[in-house]
Tab-separated table of C-alpha atoms in Angstrom:
chain	number	residue	atom	x	y	z
A	1	MET	CA	5.238	-48.132	-23.008
A	2	ILE	CA	6.755	-45.842	-20.408
A	3	ASP	CA	4.287	-44.397	-17.906
A	4	ARG	CA	5.477	-40.848	-17.452
A	5	GLY	CA	3.048	-40.325	-14.593
A	6	HIS	CA	1.966	-36.837	-15.605
A	7	LEU	CA	0.763	-35.020	-12.543
A	8	GLN	CA	-2.665	-33.445	-12.478
A	9	LEU	CA	-2.961	-30.531	-10.102
A	10	ARG	CA	-5.123	-27.537	-9.317
A	11	LEU	CA	-3.870	-23.979	-9.039
A	12	THR	CA	-4.858	-21.402	-6.420
A	13	VAL	CA	-3.861	-17.887	-5.446
A	14	ASP	CA	-3.453	-16.754	-1.833
A	15	LEU	CA	-3.039	-13.209	-0.575
A	16	ALA	CA	-0.938	-11.913	2.311
A	17	ILE	CA	-2.301	-8.391	2.815
A	18	LEU	CA	-0.315	-6.279	5.268
A	19	THR	CA	-1.135	-2.911	6.798
A	20	VAL	CA	-0.206	-0.903	9.882
A	21	ARG	CA	-3.020	-0.495	12.426
A	22	ASP	CA	-2.766	0.670	16.023
A	23	SER	CA	1.050	0.778	15.763
A	24	ARG	CA	1.267	-2.927	14.852
A	25	LEU	CA	1.718	-4.861	11.630
A	26	HIS	CA	-1.590	-6.537	10.740
A	27	ILE	CA	-2.518	-9.275	8.282
A	28	LEU	CA	-5.937	-9.760	6.702
A	29	VAL	CA	-7.452	-13.144	7.592
A	30	ILE	CA	-10.781	-14.779	6.828
A	31	GLU	CA	-12.684	-17.446	8.734
A	32	ARG	CA	-13.215	-20.315	6.301
A	33	ALA	CA	-16.853	-21.107	5.551
A	34	ASN	CA	-16.169	-24.430	3.814
A	35	GLN	CA	-14.166	-27.585	4.367
A	36	PRO	CA	-11.323	-28.252	4.737
A	37	TYR	CA	-10.474	-26.270	7.881
A	38	ARG	CA	-14.000	-24.901	8.185
A	39	GLY	CA	-14.123	-22.253	10.916
A	40	GLN	CA	-10.323	-21.778	10.979
A	41	ASP	CA	-8.489	-18.599	10.085
A	42	ALA	CA	-6.764	-18.508	6.695
A	43	LEU	CA	-5.449	-16.058	4.153
A	44	PRO	CA	-7.877	-14.906	1.443
A	45	GLY	CA	-7.579	-16.887	-1.786
A	46	GLY	CA	-9.128	-19.456	-4.053
A	47	PHE	CA	-8.901	-21.531	-7.222
A	48	LEU	CA	-7.922	-20.139	-10.606
A	49	ARG	CA	-10.786	-20.063	-13.128
A	50	PRO	CA	-10.501	-21.066	-16.812
A	51	GLY	CA	-9.030	-18.289	-18.930
A	52	GLU	CA	-8.065	-16.235	-15.874
A	53	GLY	CA	-4.642	-14.709	-15.240
A	54	LEU	CA	-2.947	-15.060	-11.876
A	55	ARG	CA	-3.159	-11.398	-10.926
A	56	ASP	CA	-6.763	-11.235	-12.134
A	57	ALA	CA	-7.549	-14.189	-9.883
A	58	ALA	CA	-5.831	-12.530	-6.938
A	59	GLU	CA	-7.832	-9.327	-7.420
A	60	ARG	CA	-11.088	-11.268	-7.841
A	61	GLU	CA	-10.575	-13.332	-4.699
A	62	LEU	CA	-9.702	-10.216	-2.753
A	63	ALA	CA	-12.951	-8.566	-3.803
A	64	GLU	CA	-15.098	-11.681	-3.265
A	65	GLU	CA	-13.842	-12.494	0.222
A	66	THR	CA	-13.115	-9.044	1.636
A	67	SER	CA	-14.719	-6.419	-0.657
A	68	LEU	CA	-11.299	-4.735	-1.039
A	69	ASP	CA	-10.089	-3.485	-4.436
A	70	GLY	CA	-6.751	-5.037	-5.380
A	71	LYS	CA	-6.209	-2.504	-8.152
A	72	VAL	CA	-5.502	0.260	-5.607
A	73	LEU	CA	-3.131	-1.810	-3.445
A	74	HIS	CA	0.562	-2.519	-3.838
A	75	LEU	CA	0.336	-6.096	-5.130
A	76	GLU	CA	3.341	-8.252	-5.998
A	77	GLN	CA	3.893	-11.957	-6.500
A	78	LEU	CA	5.529	-13.460	-3.411
A	79	ALA	CA	6.302	-17.155	-4.039
A	80	THR	CA	4.855	-20.482	-5.169
A	81	TYR	CA	3.930	-23.204	-2.647
A	82	GLY	CA	3.571	-26.796	-3.822
A	83	ALA	CA	4.311	-29.298	-1.056
A	84	PRO	CA	2.454	-32.565	-1.879
A	85	ASP	CA	0.490	-32.566	1.389
A	86	ARG	CA	-0.265	-28.844	1.716
A	87	ASP	CA	-3.969	-29.310	0.868
A	88	PRO	CA	-6.067	-32.343	1.940
A	89	ARG	CA	-8.237	-31.986	-1.191
A	90	GLY	CA	-5.416	-33.209	-3.426
A	91	ARG	CA	-2.379	-31.821	-5.196
A	92	VAL	CA	-2.884	-28.066	-5.077
A	93	VAL	CA	-0.203	-25.511	-5.924
A	94	SER	CA	-0.641	-21.942	-4.735
A	95	VAL	CA	0.847	-18.719	-6.094
A	96	ALA	CA	0.941	-16.257	-3.204
A	97	TYR	CA	0.739	-12.497	-3.536
A	98	LEU	CA	1.881	-9.822	-1.107
A	99	ALA	CA	-0.322	-6.736	-0.875
A	100	ILE	CA	0.504	-3.608	1.133
A	101	ALA	CA	-1.606	-0.522	1.787
A	102	PRO	CA	-2.112	2.238	4.356
A	103	ASP	CA	-4.457	1.813	7.310
A	104	LEU	CA	-7.284	-0.015	5.544
A	105	PRO	CA	-10.909	-0.165	6.712
A	106	VAL	CA	-12.432	-3.170	8.421
A	107	PRO	CA	-13.109	-5.627	5.572
A	108	ALA	CA	-16.518	-7.088	4.771
A	109	ALA	CA	-16.585	-10.847	4.283
A	110	GLY	CA	-17.826	-12.202	0.964
A	111	SER	CA	-19.678	-15.403	0.118
A	112	ASP	CA	-16.597	-17.615	0.495
A	113	ALA	CA	-15.840	-16.523	4.057
A	114	ARG	CA	-17.762	-16.390	7.327
A	115	SER	CA	-15.894	-13.273	8.403
A	116	ALA	CA	-12.872	-11.159	7.556
A	117	ARG	CA	-10.725	-9.221	10.000
A	118	TRP	CA	-7.349	-7.654	10.618
A	119	ALA	CA	-5.143	-9.641	13.012
A	120	PRO	CA	-1.731	-8.672	14.422
A	121	ALA	CA	0.791	-10.645	12.373
A	122	ASP	CA	2.788	-11.689	15.447
A	123	ASP	CA	-0.344	-13.036	17.182
A	124	ILE	CA	-1.700	-15.096	14.278
A	125	ARG	CA	1.533	-16.863	13.309
A	126	GLY	CA	1.240	-20.640	13.511
A	127	ALA	CA	-2.569	-20.566	13.739
A	128	LEU	CA	-3.542	-20.439	10.056
A	129	ALA	CA	-4.996	-23.201	7.873
A	130	PHE	CA	-3.036	-25.031	5.175
A	131	ASP	CA	0.541	-23.687	4.967
A	132	HIS	CA	-0.630	-20.093	5.316
A	133	SER	CA	1.513	-19.478	8.394
A	134	GLN	CA	4.571	-20.106	6.211
A	135	ILE	CA	3.200	-17.745	3.570
A	136	LEU	CA	2.673	-15.120	6.273
A	137	ASP	CA	6.233	-15.524	7.567
A	138	ASP	CA	7.602	-15.190	4.045
A	139	ALA	CA	5.458	-12.119	3.381
A	140	VAL	CA	6.621	-10.351	6.544
A	141	GLU	CA	10.261	-11.101	5.773
A	142	ARG	CA	9.800	-9.885	2.181
A	143	ALA	CA	8.348	-6.628	3.504
A	144	ARG	CA	11.162	-6.201	6.031
A	145	ALA	CA	13.867	-6.816	3.441
A	146	SER	CA	12.158	-4.606	0.855
A	147	LEU	CA	12.098	-1.695	3.286
A	148	GLU	CA	15.894	-1.815	3.322
A	149	LEU	CA	16.374	-1.740	-0.442
A	150	THR	CA	13.272	-0.100	-1.943
A	151	THR	CA	10.764	2.689	-1.338
A	152	LEU	CA	8.084	0.157	-0.331
A	153	ALA	CA	7.596	1.845	3.060
A	154	THR	CA	5.676	4.640	1.347
A	155	ALA	CA	3.025	2.078	0.329
A	156	PHE	CA	2.106	1.836	4.029
A	157	CYS	CA	1.595	5.617	4.167
A	158	GLY	CA	-1.181	7.795	2.848
A	159	HIS	CA	-0.816	10.113	-0.135
A	160	GLU	CA	0.878	12.675	2.114
A	161	PHE	CA	2.894	11.864	5.212
A	162	THR	CA	5.508	13.227	7.578
A	163	ILE	CA	8.992	11.841	8.096
A	164	GLY	CA	7.719	10.729	11.495
A	165	ASP	CA	4.937	8.741	9.802
A	166	LEU	CA	7.490	7.078	7.538
A	167	ARG	CA	9.784	6.285	10.453
A	168	HIS	CA	6.848	4.747	12.307
A	169	VAL	CA	6.299	2.325	9.403
A	170	TYR	CA	9.897	1.164	9.625
A	171	GLU	CA	9.670	0.763	13.385
A	172	VAL	CA	6.472	-1.297	13.157
A	173	VAL	CA	7.570	-3.545	10.284
A	174	TRP	CA	11.117	-4.036	11.599
A	175	SER	CA	10.009	-4.202	15.271
A	176	VAL	CA	12.906	-1.955	16.320
A	177	PRO	CA	13.068	1.650	17.566
A	178	LEU	CA	14.870	4.097	15.290
A	179	ASP	CA	16.774	7.245	16.127
A	180	PRO	CA	14.660	10.121	14.683
A	181	ARG	CA	17.596	12.340	13.676
A	182	ASN	CA	19.568	9.500	12.139
A	183	PHE	CA	16.507	8.322	10.213
A	184	SER	CA	15.641	11.812	8.943
A	185	ARG	CA	19.207	12.348	7.782
A	186	LYS	CA	19.249	9.053	5.876
A	187	VAL	CA	15.910	9.801	4.190
A	188	ALA	CA	17.104	13.292	3.201
A	189	ASN	CA	20.315	11.831	1.729
A	190	THR	CA	18.465	9.206	-0.363
A	191	GLU	CA	17.715	10.799	-3.712
A	192	GLY	CA	14.161	10.375	-4.959
A	193	PHE	CA	12.835	8.664	-1.805
A	194	VAL	CA	10.384	11.401	-0.830
A	195	GLN	CA	9.388	14.804	-2.170
A	196	PRO	CA	8.182	17.772	-0.092
A	197	THR	CA	4.639	18.927	-0.783
A	198	GLY	CA	5.295	22.462	0.447
A	199	THR	CA	2.596	22.094	3.111
A	200	LYS	CA	2.617	21.195	6.778
A	201	ARG	CA	0.464	19.185	9.154
A	202	LEU	CA	-0.819	21.272	12.041
A	203	PRO	CA	-1.012	19.109	15.184
A	204	GLU	CA	-3.175	19.954	18.182
A	205	THR	CA	0.018	20.488	20.181
A	206	GLY	CA	3.640	20.885	19.169
A	207	ARG	CA	5.314	22.206	16.058
A	208	PRO	CA	3.900	21.837	12.517
A	209	ALA	CA	5.452	18.954	10.577
A	210	ALA	CA	6.409	19.141	6.901
A	211	LEU	CA	4.434	16.864	4.597
A	212	TYR	CA	5.954	14.676	1.886
A	213	ARG	CA	4.805	12.356	-0.873
A	214	ARG	CA	6.475	9.396	-2.508
A	215	GLY	CA	9.335	10.341	-4.791
A	216	PRO	CA	10.187	8.883	-8.212
A	217	ALA	CA	12.763	6.378	-6.953
A	218	HIS	CA	11.915	2.680	-6.559
A	219	THR	CA	15.237	1.532	-5.087
A	220	LEU	CA	17.154	3.130	-2.238
A	221	ASN	CA	20.730	4.186	-2.879
A	222	PRO	CA	22.208	3.979	-0.334
A	223	PRO	CA	19.936	1.383	1.310
A	224	LEU	CA	18.384	1.845	4.757
A	225	LEU	CA	19.843	-1.108	6.626
A	226	ARG	CA	18.167	-2.326	9.814
A	227	ASN	CA	21.308	-2.573	11.895
A	228	ALA	CA	22.700	0.752	10.680
A	229	THR	CA	19.443	2.692	11.190
A	230	ALA	CA	18.314	1.371	14.585
A	231	SER	CA	19.107	3.416	17.667
């Protein structure tokens, strides 16, 4: 009889949650309360339960470990990670999700984590448990590429925002300065990207700035390319 060697594995979900805080791109990390890697920073996540869908598991883990509601975040499947040695507990495959939201509050750690905090993505790279540093790198690159081709940048903004707010998102995520006039012109020429609210933000000093909300478009035509938009 042929031994087909069917592999038994366990399935997890991990979450790369990005936001802009203090003019830097931040990632949500937890301090692990259990082995392996107890006391080390990691991305929120955990094992899939019987009868549970992947997105349901991602939303549950997010709530359990950080008290954040995944239903109000931009949440998309990022990639699957299944290297044989990625988890010392055995063969564990993880489906990673990318979540993006405006300036989120300080998270509250749940029962599966000692603490939860926002960390600058550039500072935490290479310091995460398991293969979570690779997941983080992939999530940041996905966000950067998506900003070129889609309206994802508005997910980093509040319900209403100025063109300056939107430009700031691009500058933070891309890590490049942008020419304000060139950026404003490109946004204005991209149909369905943003819609004016008819109101203005009144700053303490300077001129009032027009407020916008996300438009109906999901893809950018033409795209906002990094090299073409940077100053």
